[in-house]
Short mmCIF file of C-alpha atoms in Angstrom, two decimals:
data_model
loop_
_atom_site.label_atom_id
_atom_site.label_comp_id
_atom_site.label_asym_id
_atom_site.label_seq_id
_atom_site.Cartn_x
_atom_site.Cartn_y
_atom_site.Cartn_z
CA MET A 1386 0.03 0.05 0.02
CA LEU A 1387 2.76 2.42 0.91
CA LYS A 1388 4.64 1.62 -2.22
CA ARG A 1389 1.45 2.37 -4.25
CA LEU A 1390 1.04 5.72 -2.44
CA LEU A 1391 4.61 6.68 -3.11
CA LEU A 1392 4.38 5.74 -6.81
CA THR A 1393 1.12 7.83 -7.12
CA LEU A 1394 2.84 10.74 -5.44
CA ALA A 1395 5.92 10.43 -7.68
CA LEU A 1396 3.80 10.32 -10.74
CA ALA A 1397 1.76 13.42 -9.65
CA LEU A 1398 4.92 15.39 -8.93
CA SER A 1399 6.43 14.34 -12.34
CA ALA A 1400 3.45 15.74 -14.07
CA LEU A 1401 3.79 19.11 -12.49
CA PRO A 1402 5.29 21.97 -14.57
CA ALA A 1403 8.87 23.06 -13.90
CA ARG A 1404 9.39 25.45 -11.08
CA ALA A 1405 8.95 29.15 -12.01
CA ASP A 1406 12.58 29.69 -11.18
CA GLU A 1407 13.94 26.93 -13.35
CA LEU A 1408 15.44 27.46 -16.79
CA ARG A 1409 17.01 24.98 -19.25
CA LEU A 1410 19.89 26.03 -21.48
CA VAL A 1411 21.31 23.93 -24.30
CA GLU A 1412 24.90 24.46 -25.51
CA VAL A 1413 25.65 22.98 -28.95
CA LEU A 1414 29.08 24.14 -29.91
CA SER A 1415 30.53 22.47 -26.78
CA SER A 1416 34.09 22.04 -25.48
CA PRO A 1417 35.39 21.56 -22.06
CA GLU A 1418 36.68 25.12 -21.89
CA ARG A 1419 33.50 26.70 -23.20
CA THR A 1420 31.29 24.63 -20.87
CA GLU A 1421 33.33 25.75 -17.85
CA THR A 1422 32.95 29.45 -18.90
CA LEU A 1423 29.25 28.87 -19.42
CA LYS A 1424 28.86 27.45 -15.92
CA HIS A 1425 30.72 30.41 -14.49
CA LEU A 1426 28.42 32.91 -16.27
CA VAL A 1427 25.35 30.92 -15.26
CA ALA A 1428 26.48 30.92 -11.69
CA GLY A 1429 26.74 34.69 -11.73
CA PHE A 1430 23.22 34.84 -13.13
CA GLU A 1431 21.93 32.59 -10.44
CA ALA A 1432 23.56 34.63 -7.74
CA LYS A 1433 21.70 37.71 -8.94
CA HIS A 1434 18.44 35.75 -9.16
CA PRO A 1435 18.22 34.00 -5.79
CA GLY A 1436 16.22 30.77 -6.03
CA THR A 1437 16.76 30.45 -9.71
CA HIS A 1438 18.43 27.31 -11.13
CA VAL A 1439 19.63 26.89 -14.67
CA GLU A 1440 20.08 23.43 -15.95
CA ILE A 1441 22.83 23.17 -18.65
CA THR A 1442 22.88 20.51 -21.38
CA SER A 1443 26.00 20.45 -23.46
CA LEU A 1444 25.73 18.66 -26.78
CA ALA A 1445 28.68 17.55 -28.92
CA TRP A 1446 28.74 19.57 -32.20
CA GLY A 1447 28.92 16.42 -34.32
CA SER A 1448 25.58 15.12 -33.26
CA ALA A 1449 23.96 18.34 -31.83
CA PHE A 1450 21.75 18.97 -34.81
CA GLU A 1451 20.07 15.59 -34.58
CA LYS A 1452 19.83 15.60 -30.84
CA LEU A 1453 18.30 19.05 -30.54
CA ALA A 1454 15.79 18.26 -33.33
CA THR A 1455 14.89 15.03 -31.55
CA MET A 1456 14.46 16.87 -28.20
CA VAL A 1457 12.23 19.53 -29.79
CA ALA A 1458 10.14 16.98 -31.71
CA ALA A 1459 9.53 15.08 -28.45
CA GLY A 1460 8.40 18.32 -26.73
CA ASP A 1461 11.56 18.33 -24.57
CA ILE A 1462 12.14 21.92 -25.39
CA PRO A 1463 14.77 24.13 -23.59
CA ASP A 1464 14.24 27.76 -22.70
CA VAL A 1465 17.46 29.20 -24.17
CA VAL A 1466 19.64 27.55 -26.85
CA GLU A 1467 22.91 28.34 -28.40
CA MET A 1468 21.88 29.01 -32.03
CA PRO A 1469 24.32 28.48 -34.88
CA ASP A 1470 23.56 30.57 -37.98
CA ARG A 1471 22.65 27.53 -40.05
CA TRP A 1472 19.84 26.42 -37.74
CA LEU A 1473 18.16 29.78 -37.41
CA SER A 1474 15.91 29.58 -40.41
CA LEU A 1475 14.74 26.08 -39.42
CA TYR A 1476 13.55 26.99 -35.96
CA ALA A 1477 12.50 30.58 -36.66
CA GLY A 1478 10.79 29.62 -39.96
CA ASN A 1479 8.75 27.00 -38.02
CA GLY A 1480 7.55 29.59 -35.51
CA GLN A 1481 9.45 28.03 -32.66
CA LEU A 1482 11.59 31.05 -31.57
CA GLU A 1483 10.59 34.10 -29.59
CA SER A 1484 11.17 37.47 -31.33
CA LEU A 1485 13.75 39.39 -29.35
CA GLU A 1486 12.74 42.73 -30.84
CA PRO A 1487 10.74 43.89 -27.83
CA TYR A 1488 13.65 43.18 -25.54
CA LEU A 1489 16.25 44.76 -27.82
CA ALA A 1490 14.11 47.89 -28.10
CA ARG A 1491 14.42 48.57 -24.31
CA TRP A 1492 17.88 47.07 -23.64
CA PRO A 1493 20.51 49.70 -23.15
CA GLU A 1494 23.33 47.71 -24.71
CA THR A 1495 21.60 47.35 -28.03
CA LYS A 1496 23.15 50.65 -29.23
CA GLY A 1497 26.54 49.24 -28.62
CA LEU A 1498 26.07 46.29 -31.12
CA ASN A 1499 27.75 46.74 -34.41
CA ASP A 1500 25.67 46.98 -37.54
CA ARG A 1501 26.58 43.46 -38.69
CA ALA A 1502 25.43 41.93 -35.48
CA LEU A 1503 22.00 43.44 -35.79
CA THR A 1504 21.85 42.56 -39.53
CA VAL A 1505 22.46 38.85 -38.90
CA ALA A 1506 20.21 38.78 -35.85
CA ARG A 1507 17.39 39.72 -38.30
CA SER A 1508 18.47 37.43 -41.12
CA VAL A 1509 15.02 35.60 -40.94
CA ALA A 1510 11.98 37.73 -41.84
CA ASP A 1511 13.77 40.96 -40.76
CA THR A 1512 13.14 39.94 -37.14
CA ALA A 1513 15.69 39.30 -34.39
CA TYR A 1514 15.18 35.72 -33.33
CA MET A 1515 18.73 35.49 -31.81
CA LEU A 1516 21.24 37.77 -30.13
CA PRO A 1517 24.62 37.01 -31.74
CA TYR A 1518 27.64 36.57 -29.49
CA GLY A 1519 30.26 36.56 -32.13
CA PHE A 1520 31.35 36.18 -35.75
CA TYR A 1521 33.38 33.31 -37.28
CA LEU A 1522 35.34 34.59 -40.26
CA ARG A 1523 37.56 32.02 -41.96
CA ALA A 1524 41.18 32.63 -42.64
CA LEU A 1525 44.31 30.46 -43.36
CA TYR A 1526 46.11 28.97 -40.49
CA TYR A 1527 49.65 27.85 -41.45
CA ASN A 1528 52.09 25.81 -39.39
CA LYS A 1529 55.28 27.89 -39.34
CA ALA A 1530 57.38 24.90 -38.12
CA VAL A 1531 56.36 22.73 -41.01
CA PHE A 1532 56.77 25.57 -43.48
CA ARG A 1533 60.30 25.98 -42.21
CA GLN A 1534 60.88 22.25 -42.73
CA ALA A 1535 59.78 22.62 -46.25
CA GLY A 1536 61.81 25.73 -46.94
CA ILE A 1537 58.79 28.01 -47.41
CA ALA A 1538 59.26 31.51 -46.06
CA GLU A 1539 55.71 32.83 -45.98
CA PRO A 1540 52.04 31.76 -46.31
CA PRO A 1541 50.48 31.61 -49.80
CA LYS A 1542 48.75 34.66 -51.13
CA THR A 1543 46.95 32.86 -53.95
CA LEU A 1544 45.22 29.57 -54.39
CA GLU A 1545 47.96 28.58 -56.90
CA GLU A 1546 50.61 29.30 -54.30
CA LEU A 1547 48.56 27.24 -51.85
CA ARG A 1548 48.65 24.31 -54.13
CA ALA A 1549 52.37 24.76 -54.75
CA ASP A 1550 53.02 24.92 -50.98
CA ALA A 1551 50.77 21.95 -50.34
CA THR A 1552 52.70 19.86 -53.00
CA ARG A 1553 56.11 20.75 -51.49
CA ILE A 1554 54.95 20.04 -47.96
CA SER A 1555 53.43 16.74 -48.87
CA GLN A 1556 56.93 15.58 -50.07
CA LEU A 1557 58.05 15.62 -46.45
CA PRO A 1558 57.82 12.27 -44.62
CA GLY A 1559 54.46 11.87 -42.84
CA LYS A 1560 53.21 15.38 -43.80
CA SER A 1561 50.36 16.68 -45.86
CA GLY A 1562 49.92 20.17 -47.19
CA TYR A 1563 46.29 20.68 -46.29
CA CYS A 1564 43.93 19.70 -43.43
CA LEU A 1565 40.73 18.81 -45.33
CA ARG A 1566 37.36 18.93 -43.49
CA GLY A 1567 35.58 16.24 -45.31
CA GLY A 1568 33.13 15.44 -42.50
CA PRO A 1569 30.70 17.54 -40.48
CA GLY A 1570 31.09 21.24 -40.92
CA GLY A 1571 32.93 21.01 -44.18
CA LEU A 1572 30.67 23.22 -46.18
CA ASN A 1573 32.62 26.39 -45.45
CA GLY A 1574 35.72 25.02 -47.18
CA TRP A 1575 33.70 23.93 -50.26
CA VAL A 1576 32.18 27.40 -50.52
CA MET A 1577 35.45 29.27 -50.16
CA PHE A 1578 37.34 27.29 -52.73
CA GLY A 1579 34.20 27.27 -54.98
CA ALA A 1580 33.58 31.02 -54.81
CA SER A 1581 37.22 31.94 -55.14
CA ILE A 1582 37.83 29.86 -58.25
CA ALA A 1583 34.41 31.01 -59.63
CA GLY A 1584 35.18 34.62 -58.97
CA GLY A 1585 31.97 35.46 -57.12
CA ASN A 1586 30.01 34.39 -54.05
CA ALA A 1587 26.42 34.66 -55.35
CA PHE A 1588 24.50 31.54 -54.37
CA PHE A 1589 21.51 32.36 -56.66
CA HIS A 1590 20.47 33.95 -59.96
CA ASP A 1591 17.59 36.43 -60.01
CA ASP A 1592 15.13 33.77 -60.99
CA GLY A 1593 15.89 31.72 -57.92
CA THR A 1594 18.12 29.13 -59.57
CA SER A 1595 21.19 28.15 -57.67
CA ALA A 1596 24.59 29.33 -59.14
CA LEU A 1597 26.38 26.35 -57.61
CA ASN A 1598 25.76 24.46 -60.86
CA ASP A 1599 27.54 27.09 -62.92
CA PRO A 1600 30.93 26.07 -64.50
CA GLY A 1601 32.94 28.34 -62.19
CA TRP A 1602 31.48 26.83 -59.09
CA VAL A 1603 31.95 23.30 -60.45
CA ALA A 1604 35.61 24.13 -61.24
CA GLY A 1605 36.09 25.46 -57.69
CA THR A 1606 34.74 22.29 -55.95
CA GLY A 1607 36.68 20.24 -58.44
CA TRP A 1608 39.85 22.09 -57.45
CA LEU A 1609 39.45 20.96 -53.74
CA ILE A 1610 38.58 17.44 -54.85
CA ASP A 1611 41.76 17.32 -57.00
CA LEU A 1612 43.74 18.56 -53.95
CA TYR A 1613 42.54 15.61 -51.94
CA GLN A 1614 42.91 12.99 -54.68
CA GLN A 1615 46.37 14.11 -55.57
CA GLY A 1616 47.40 13.20 -52.05
CA LEU A 1617 47.97 16.73 -50.79
CA ALA A 1618 45.61 16.15 -47.72
CA PRO A 1619 45.57 13.16 -45.36
CA LYS A 1620 43.59 10.21 -46.79
CA ASP A 1621 41.41 9.84 -43.69
CA SER A 1622 40.54 13.57 -43.68
CA VAL A 1623 37.57 12.64 -45.95
CA ASN A 1624 35.91 12.03 -42.52
CA TRP A 1625 37.48 14.80 -40.51
CA GLY A 1626 35.39 17.23 -38.59
CA PHE A 1627 36.46 20.28 -36.38
CA ASN A 1628 38.41 18.40 -33.74
CA GLU A 1629 40.24 16.27 -36.30
CA VAL A 1630 41.34 19.17 -38.52
CA VAL A 1631 42.59 21.06 -35.53
CA ALA A 1632 44.49 18.06 -34.19
CA GLY A 1633 45.95 17.46 -37.55
CA PHE A 1634 47.20 20.99 -37.57
CA TYR A 1635 48.76 21.16 -34.16
CA THR A 1636 50.40 17.77 -34.55
CA GLY A 1637 51.99 18.88 -37.77
CA THR A 1638 50.25 16.16 -39.74
CA CYS A 1639 49.06 18.78 -42.23
CA ALA A 1640 50.26 22.30 -42.49
CA MET A 1641 47.42 24.49 -43.56
CA VAL A 1642 43.73 24.65 -42.63
CA ASP A 1643 40.84 27.06 -43.19
CA GLN A 1644 39.43 27.86 -39.82
CA ASP A 1645 37.92 30.73 -37.87
CA PRO A 1646 39.12 32.03 -34.44
CA ASP A 1647 37.39 29.16 -32.81
CA ALA A 1648 40.41 27.01 -33.32
CA LEU A 1649 42.70 29.34 -31.39
CA ILE A 1650 41.85 28.03 -27.91
CA ALA A 1651 43.11 24.50 -28.78
CA LEU A 1652 46.11 25.68 -30.70
CA LYS A 1653 47.34 28.16 -28.03
CA ALA A 1654 47.30 25.32 -25.51
CA ARG A 1655 49.34 23.05 -27.67
CA MET A 1656 51.63 25.13 -29.86
CA LYS A 1657 54.31 27.74 -29.36
CA PRO A 1658 53.29 31.21 -30.50
CA ASP A 1659 56.02 31.23 -33.00
CA ASP A 1660 55.01 27.91 -34.57
CA PHE A 1661 51.80 29.02 -36.22
CA GLY A 1662 50.29 32.03 -37.87
CA VAL A 1663 47.01 33.29 -39.38
CA ALA A 1664 46.95 34.85 -42.83
CA PRO A 1665 44.16 36.21 -45.01
CA TRP A 1666 42.46 33.64 -47.18
CA PRO A 1667 44.38 33.29 -50.50
CA LYS A 1668 42.98 34.96 -53.51
CA GLY A 1669 41.57 33.37 -56.60
CA PRO A 1670 42.19 33.98 -60.35
CA ASN A 1671 40.21 37.23 -60.25
CA GLY A 1672 42.34 38.66 -57.40
CA LYS A 1673 39.60 38.26 -54.79
CA ALA A 1674 39.01 36.04 -51.91
CA TYR A 1675 35.72 34.91 -50.44
CA PRO A 1676 36.12 33.58 -46.88
CA THR A 1677 32.92 32.54 -45.18
CA LEU A 1678 31.51 34.55 -42.34
CA GLY A 1679 29.51 32.71 -39.88
CA PHE A 1680 27.89 33.68 -36.57
CA ALA A 1681 26.15 32.11 -33.56
CA GLY A 1682 24.24 33.50 -30.67
CA TRP A 1683 21.49 32.81 -28.13
CA SER A 1684 17.80 32.31 -28.83
CA ILE A 1685 14.73 31.79 -26.80
CA PHE A 1686 12.10 29.16 -27.66
CA LYS A 1687 8.64 30.42 -27.89
CA ARG A 1688 7.40 27.76 -25.59
CA ALA A 1689 9.59 28.98 -22.75
CA ALA A 1690 7.41 29.48 -19.75
CA HIS A 1691 9.20 32.36 -18.31
CA LYS A 1692 10.47 34.44 -21.25
CA ASP A 1693 11.52 37.50 -19.32
CA LEU A 1694 13.71 35.39 -17.08
CA ALA A 1695 15.04 33.64 -20.13
CA TRP A 1696 15.94 37.08 -21.60
CA ASP A 1697 17.68 37.99 -18.33
CA LEU A 1698 19.77 34.79 -18.83
CA VAL A 1699 20.62 35.76 -22.38
CA VAL A 1700 21.70 39.21 -21.16
CA ALA A 1701 23.94 37.62 -18.47
CA LEU A 1702 25.59 35.57 -21.18
CA ASN A 1703 25.83 38.27 -23.75
CA ASP A 1704 26.23 41.71 -22.19
CA PRO A 1705 29.62 43.33 -22.88
CA VAL A 1706 31.09 41.66 -19.80
CA GLY A 1707 29.64 38.14 -20.26
CA ASN A 1708 30.30 38.34 -24.02
CA LEU A 1709 34.00 39.17 -23.61
CA ALA A 1710 34.49 36.27 -21.16
CA TRP A 1711 32.69 33.96 -23.55
CA ASN A 1712 34.65 34.96 -26.54
CA GLN A 1713 37.87 34.44 -24.70
CA GLN A 1714 36.92 30.74 -25.07
CA THR A 1715 35.22 30.80 -28.42
CA GLY A 1716 37.76 33.17 -30.09
CA ALA A 1717 34.83 34.71 -32.02
CA LEU A 1718 35.12 38.22 -33.48
CA PRO A 1719 33.22 40.82 -31.44
CA VAL A 1720 29.60 41.99 -31.78
CA TYR A 1721 30.19 45.17 -29.64
CA THR A 1722 31.78 48.13 -31.27
CA THR A 1723 34.01 48.80 -28.30
CA ALA A 1724 35.34 45.24 -27.99
CA ALA A 1725 37.46 45.39 -31.04
CA HIS A 1726 39.89 47.53 -29.04
CA ASP A 1727 40.12 45.07 -26.13
CA PRO A 1728 43.57 43.47 -25.55
CA LEU A 1729 42.00 40.11 -26.50
CA TYR A 1730 42.00 41.14 -30.09
CA ALA A 1731 45.17 43.26 -30.06
CA GLY A 1732 47.64 40.46 -30.51
CA ALA A 1733 49.35 39.66 -33.78
CA ILE A 1734 47.51 36.38 -34.09
CA TYR A 1735 44.22 38.26 -34.86
CA GLN A 1736 45.68 40.52 -37.45
CA GLY A 1737 45.00 38.03 -40.27
CA TRP A 1738 41.29 38.43 -39.73
CA PHE A 1739 41.34 42.11 -39.34
CA ALA A 1740 43.47 42.38 -42.52
CA GLU A 1741 40.70 40.41 -44.24
CA LEU A 1742 38.06 42.94 -43.02
CA ALA A 1743 40.18 45.88 -44.26
CA ASP A 1744 40.91 44.51 -47.76
CA PRO A 1745 38.41 45.53 -50.42
CA ASP A 1746 39.40 42.44 -52.41
CA VAL A 1747 38.40 40.14 -49.59
CA VAL A 1748 34.62 39.64 -49.64
CA PRO A 1749 33.15 37.88 -46.53
CA THR A 1750 30.61 35.45 -47.64
CA LEU A 1751 27.45 34.81 -45.56
CA MET A 1752 25.83 31.44 -46.09
CA PRO A 1753 22.15 31.40 -47.22
CA THR A 1754 21.02 30.28 -43.81
CA TYR A 1755 17.84 32.27 -44.25
CA LEU A 1756 16.61 29.29 -46.49
CA PRO A 1757 14.19 26.83 -45.08
CA GLY A 1758 16.01 23.51 -44.92
CA PHE A 1759 19.53 24.96 -45.00
CA ALA A 1760 20.49 23.10 -41.85
CA TYR A 1761 19.74 19.71 -43.53
CA PHE A 1762 21.62 20.93 -46.71
CA ALA A 1763 24.82 21.81 -44.70
CA ASP A 1764 24.80 19.06 -42.11
CA SER A 1765 23.54 16.12 -44.16
CA LEU A 1766 23.32 16.50 -47.94
CA VAL A 1767 26.67 18.24 -48.30
CA VAL A 1768 28.57 15.86 -46.15
CA ARG A 1769 27.23 12.74 -47.75
CA SER A 1770 27.61 13.93 -51.42
CA SER A 1771 31.01 15.56 -50.89
CA GLN A 1772 32.47 12.44 -49.40
CA GLN A 1773 31.26 10.62 -52.43
CA ALA A 1774 32.99 12.97 -54.70
CA LEU A 1775 36.21 12.98 -52.71
CA LEU A 1776 36.31 9.19 -53.07
CA GLY A 1777 35.63 9.26 -56.77
CA GLN A 1778 32.20 7.84 -56.54
CA ILE A 1779 30.55 10.77 -58.21
CA SER A 1780 32.03 13.71 -60.24
CA PRO A 1781 32.21 17.32 -59.07
CA ALA A 1782 29.55 18.19 -61.65
CA THR A 1783 27.17 15.61 -60.27
CA MET A 1784 27.77 16.81 -56.70
CA ASN A 1785 27.19 20.45 -57.57
CA LYS A 1786 24.11 19.42 -59.49
CA GLN A 1787 22.64 17.77 -56.36
CA TRP A 1788 23.39 20.83 -54.29
CA ALA A 1789 22.01 23.28 -56.83
CA ALA A 1790 18.78 21.20 -57.13
CA TYR A 1791 18.19 21.37 -53.50
CA LEU A 1792 18.94 25.09 -53.11
CA THR A 1793 16.93 25.92 -56.11
CA LYS A 1794 13.88 24.23 -54.78
CA ALA A 1795 14.30 25.81 -51.34
CA ARG A 1796 14.83 29.27 -52.80
CA ARG A 1797 11.94 29.24 -55.21
CA LYS A 1798 9.61 27.97 -52.45
CA GLN A 1799 10.74 30.84 -50.27
CA MET A 1800 10.21 33.31 -53.17
CA SER A 1801 6.63 31.97 -53.84
CA LEU A 1802 5.77 32.44 -50.18
CA SER A 1803 7.23 35.96 -49.96
CA PRO A 1804 6.59 37.70 -53.33
CA SER A 1805 7.13 41.07 -51.72
CA GLY A 1806 10.85 40.30 -51.37
CA SER A 1807 10.93 40.48 -47.59
CA VAL A 1808 13.31 37.55 -47.45
CA LYS A 1809 16.96 37.93 -47.87
CA PRO A 1810 18.38 37.78 -51.37
#
């Protein structure tokens, strides 16, 4: 009898809603260093909100897309989530995210955000469904120690120099010229090589058809496939994700990698300052470079029971003080106008990125994350088909045709639903 009463009580308690002072936060770009910083920021928030508890769930990036989607589909929805750019259209487009416009309108720190931060925050339906915490601009990391072994004095300034350097380095025993990201998250590399060879970064024509099937883009993705098939990247890099390319770089297995500032945390912990550098992305045949510019931030789910409290948590994570502490672990470029002058960004290692931003022939490329279905495109279709192309199972033309077909369908559907042109071009 007692057991039955206890069971009934337990079931009744489990059916109760979460306490009014409880929030759930999901981190998706996780690392041990990031998670510790997140815990520190959350502890500060809890101290200022006595009785409030924040439950943190940290998902590994390689499986975060599927795990968060499964959680949401099952109704296990967090209050606040770390939102990568490529997922924003999926969740905002499905009406699952809260508009942050009312909060931004009365938040004193909004005026300190740079223009680009507000632009990307409003990349879906011109409404801020996230508060960005930083930008991820790609540049070329090069291993100075391996370059010295190969007798190369400086990083490549053009893609042809990159190929020549990769060829020379790959002649060293146990070394490869390039750290290819053939697994999850590899789309940035494909786009940078594709756009730089094509001489332009437009994803679409005016009629909504994708440009990725144009000859220039096919030549660009084929350029990277050739690099791999000619043995200038490690054979197993066809499956590499973020952790693998970074490890390949700091161990000296491969000497060059396209990455954003996110990689600095691991590299600084494992390499001497004089053993690596960051240079602007090499230019293509038309004298221009097209490094990708990504972003991430914090979003509030519409089903959050305590939205104002959730916003207070977002503020604690992303006000100028919290944002600087967070970006010391993410390495992301700043969203606040004053942060660019902080000592964090004053060192020589950041000059490659600031040189890119100052060069009119370097054109930062934003992914079409505003498209419905872009997350599936980037994290599933591209990974599967690009690995097939790298292994010679399909041609670059076939790969690009698959990509273009998917993007064309998504773009035209979007255009048909928004004939006024309120969606991003």
